């Protein structure tokens, strides 16, 4: 690190992970460093220095390259992280474990990032399974959703723990005092849902006022309506929800674009409304939040889209730094230490 | 029925069911009758005759009122159908059972409609659990999704049976020869998913070429992309998907409308594109298909939105008539009789 590095630890970025390799990662790191966040670029040293060379003045920024000759490819198995000690994601999580980095951030293989974080960092005491927490745009702001894919088969106790983790997360990252928690079900009534949901409902009801603000059951429509701040569900349903939401937005905006080209009249109108609709598309853009967090591990680990651009990488790094500055992990440990 | 009634049996409509009671049901029945479908209007006789009186010339249409003094309210329990023999939905399903009506159609209490159909009509031999089948708009047309709420907890064998039911349904109703079937999961790879999905995948793989055209696993995004004609999933995930899809479309179109009012320039453009966007909103409108079908029972039962308008009621009646004319139930029975 250079002398200008800000106080605290740098963020370890898996700088070769993702669909596009080093370029968006390095550009994102440069943007984050200019915004005051120090970053360790983890990956093949020569390639990363070459990429950094494209940014004049980057040598004065709080950026450092950490060599990692290996990388887990997007088409490899998550279990391949075992034994691949020099793989970039494993180097990132080890830097966190050893107290040399504040957080690990990767736009690479999601399953591998999750496995590496879990194997290297372990779980927070009292948390049976870590979950992936993400954000979806909603009326009035955003909805925080978990688990979106770490656990396809779950127990009711996991859902209750995730509600507690997400509550602390929103307090630290968004300054929300008493975020509301909804349990995803197929009816608002307490007695509706699967056997799992009925059991989780009873657990969450018991935690209401003790670490969480339980609203009750919510339905699929409530996610976009923003009925509750947090929605908890199993990792199967959550992953389907996330991918459906992204897919639907993409298809609907495509249809809006097509409609605006359907006649000369609508084409003329389309030119006038283009700016307004662009703002809306940005609101729907997953890069706004940059990455999802793996909550429940003993350390900070962020997982982004493989297709992330430099802006998404920058936002993920800033978010990771905020979680670190807000002492998220110690506060999660304290919440489960009672 | 009047002398002008078309060949075959009339459709029994629960004419007092739904959020708005008789008016949209009676208007929808009038529209369907004008299109050549004969309808039995089931409900409180005096009220229905009064409502029919608002349509001059309706006495010449193939419409008949069948008295049913009782109705299951939208806020009652589904189990209330037991013993309420004079409730409109029970009269409808009994008319089907007795061979006096071709199908039962209700915009009333979904759970009660399902329970009434199952209790009165029974299951097709070989089908363990009936499922609710619906349609979602998709790139290139529509995606057929089931189960969307009849069964929150399922076995893998149900999913395999639903794939077969939906395949026959699409052949009969849409003339699709070899509709493709996707199994909803959290990754396209065969080995990804919950324990339930892995087991269902093996069953569906075994049925490929024997009554279904199995594509493999699909993800949430594939529903709007239209990757497969049919998507099978448990009734919990399916219900979340359906309500999320409807909720997201509503919120996104609301944002588009807001964006078009955000400045004088976009307001002017908004006037020019209004017609094109209205066509798009209609495409997303659930009333296009009118109602979902409960497949797997020994008779035709259609379940619509409580908020259905006359157009949705009309479309549901036309769809029910098409299923009857296409001999859907005998063909489903034949498919399971092999």
Short mmCIF file of C-alpha atoms in Angstrom, two decimals, chain A residues 77 137-141 149 152-153 184-187 191 193-197 219-221 223-225 233-237 239-253 255-256 259-260 262 265-273 276-277 280 283-284 305, chain B residues 77 137-141 149 152-153 184-187 191 193-197 219-221 223-225 233-237 239-253 255-256 259-260 262 265-273 276-277 280 283-284 305:
data_model
loop_
_atom_site.label_atom_id
_atom_site.label_comp_id
_atom_site.label_asym_id
_atom_site.label_seq_id
_atom_site.Cartn_x
_atom_site.Cartn_y
_atom_site.Cartn_z
CA UNK A 77 -17.02 -27.08 -9.82
CA UNK A 137 -35.62 -2.69 -6.29
CA UNK A 138 -39.03 -2.07 -4.74
CA UNK A 139 -41.61 0.67 -4.44
CA UNK A 140 -40.17 3.14 -1.96
CA UNK A 141 -36.61 1.83 -2.18
CA UNK A 149 -29.02 -19.63 -3.44
CA UNK A 152 -31.50 -25.36 -1.60
CA UNK A 153 -32.77 -27.48 1.30
CA UNK A 184 -42.24 -15.56 2.11
CA UNK A 185 -45.35 -17.72 1.81
CA UNK A 186 -48.39 -18.34 -0.40
CA UNK A 187 -50.89 -16.37 1.66
CA UNK A 191 -51.89 -20.88 8.79
CA UNK A 193 -47.81 -22.19 3.57
CA UNK A 194 -45.63 -25.27 3.40
CA UNK A 195 -44.76 -27.33 6.49
CA UNK A 196 -41.40 -25.51 6.55
CA UNK A 197 -43.03 -22.09 6.49
CA UNK A 219 -46.44 -13.13 -0.78
CA UNK A 220 -44.50 -12.92 -4.03
CA UNK A 221 -46.10 -9.58 -4.91
CA UNK A 223 -41.25 -8.16 -2.77
CA UNK A 224 -41.74 -5.42 -5.39
CA UNK A 225 -44.36 -3.60 -3.36
CA UNK A 233 -37.01 -17.67 2.34
CA UNK A 234 -35.18 -20.88 1.51
CA UNK A 235 -32.33 -20.68 -1.00
CA UNK A 236 -34.30 -22.53 -3.68
CA UNK A 237 -37.28 -20.17 -3.70
CA UNK A 239 -32.84 -18.05 -6.19
CA UNK A 240 -35.90 -18.59 -8.39
CA UNK A 241 -37.27 -15.21 -7.23
CA UNK A 242 -34.01 -13.39 -7.96
CA UNK A 243 -33.58 -14.84 -11.44
CA UNK A 244 -37.27 -14.41 -12.30
CA UNK A 245 -37.20 -10.78 -11.15
CA UNK A 246 -34.12 -10.03 -13.27
CA UNK A 247 -35.45 -11.97 -16.26
CA UNK A 248 -38.87 -10.33 -16.13
CA UNK A 249 -37.41 -6.81 -15.89
CA UNK A 250 -35.21 -7.52 -18.89
CA UNK A 251 -38.06 -8.90 -21.00
CA UNK A 252 -40.52 -6.14 -20.00
CA UNK A 253 -38.07 -3.34 -20.79
CA UNK A 255 -41.08 -4.95 -24.86
CA UNK A 256 -41.24 -1.29 -23.87
CA UNK A 259 -43.34 -0.67 -28.39
CA UNK A 260 -41.51 2.65 -28.74
CA UNK A 262 -43.71 0.23 -33.37
CA UNK A 265 -45.62 8.36 -33.84
CA UNK A 266 -44.29 6.22 -31.00
CA UNK A 267 -40.74 6.57 -32.41
CA UNK A 268 -41.01 10.36 -32.13
CA UNK A 269 -42.40 10.00 -28.63
CA UNK A 270 -39.65 7.53 -27.80
CA UNK A 271 -36.98 10.15 -28.52
CA UNK A 272 -38.63 12.50 -26.03
CA UNK A 273 -39.01 9.93 -23.22
CA UNK A 276 -36.67 9.45 -18.38
CA UNK A 277 -36.70 5.73 -19.17
CA UNK A 280 -35.59 3.88 -14.68
CA UNK A 283 -32.78 1.94 -10.99
CA UNK A 284 -33.36 -1.68 -12.06
CA UNK A 305 -22.55 -11.04 -10.97
CA UNK B 77 -62.37 -21.14 4.77
CA UNK B 137 -46.62 -13.91 -20.84
CA UNK B 138 -43.19 -14.71 -22.27
CA UNK B 139 -40.96 -13.75 -25.14
CA UNK B 140 -42.49 -15.39 -28.19
CA UNK B 141 -45.86 -16.09 -26.56
CA UNK B 149 -50.79 -23.08 -5.44
CA UNK B 152 -47.46 -26.41 -0.95
CA UNK B 153 -45.68 -29.66 -0.08
CA UNK B 184 -37.74 -25.24 -12.33
CA UNK B 185 -34.42 -25.28 -10.48
CA UNK B 186 -31.52 -23.05 -9.41
CA UNK B 187 -29.13 -23.99 -12.17
CA UNK B 191 -26.97 -32.05 -10.51
CA UNK B 193 -31.29 -28.13 -7.12
CA UNK B 194 -33.07 -29.28 -4.00
CA UNK B 195 -33.41 -32.96 -3.07
CA UNK B 196 -36.95 -32.82 -4.49
CA UNK B 197 -35.75 -31.41 -7.82
CA UNK B 219 -34.14 -21.19 -13.97
CA UNK B 220 -36.37 -18.33 -12.86
CA UNK B 221 -35.26 -16.19 -15.82
CA UNK B 223 -40.07 -18.33 -17.44
CA UNK B 224 -40.15 -14.90 -19.15
CA UNK B 225 -37.61 -15.85 -21.77
CA UNK B 233 -42.63 -26.82 -9.98
CA UNK B 234 -44.12 -27.35 -6.52
CA UNK B 235 -47.18 -25.29 -5.59
CA UNK B 236 -45.23 -23.16 -3.12
CA UNK B 237 -42.58 -21.98 -5.59
CA UNK B 239 -47.45 -19.50 -6.30
CA UNK B 240 -44.54 -17.24 -5.31
CA UNK B 241 -43.51 -17.03 -8.98
CA UNK B 242 -47.03 -16.13 -10.16
CA UNK B 243 -47.57 -13.42 -7.55
CA UNK B 244 -44.06 -12.03 -7.97
CA UNK B 245 -44.49 -11.88 -11.76
CA UNK B 246 -47.81 -10.02 -11.45
CA UNK B 247 -46.51 -7.72 -8.71
CA UNK B 248 -43.33 -6.86 -10.59
CA UNK B 249 -45.17 -6.08 -13.83
CA UNK B 250 -47.53 -3.78 -11.93
CA UNK B 251 -44.71 -1.93 -10.16
CA UNK B 252 -42.54 -1.63 -13.29
CA UNK B 253 -45.39 -0.26 -15.42
CA UNK B 255 -42.56 3.37 -12.76
CA UNK B 256 -42.76 3.70 -16.54
CA UNK B 259 -41.15 8.39 -15.71
CA UNK B 260 -43.39 9.61 -18.54
CA UNK B 262 -41.33 13.38 -14.86
CA UNK B 265 -40.49 16.80 -22.46
CA UNK B 266 -41.31 13.26 -21.34
CA UNK B 267 -44.97 14.25 -20.87
CA UNK B 268 -45.15 15.29 -24.53
CA UNK B 269 -43.43 12.08 -25.54
CA UNK B 270 -45.77 10.13 -23.27
CA UNK B 271 -48.79 11.34 -25.26
CA UNK B 272 -47.24 10.00 -28.45
CA UNK B 273 -46.31 6.57 -27.04
CA UNK B 276 -48.15 1.60 -28.07
CA UNK B 277 -47.74 1.10 -24.31
CA UNK B 280 -48.20 -3.83 -24.05
CA UNK B 283 -50.44 -8.28 -23.25
CA UNK B 284 -49.51 -8.44 -19.57
CA UNK B 305 -58.94 -13.99 -10.29
#
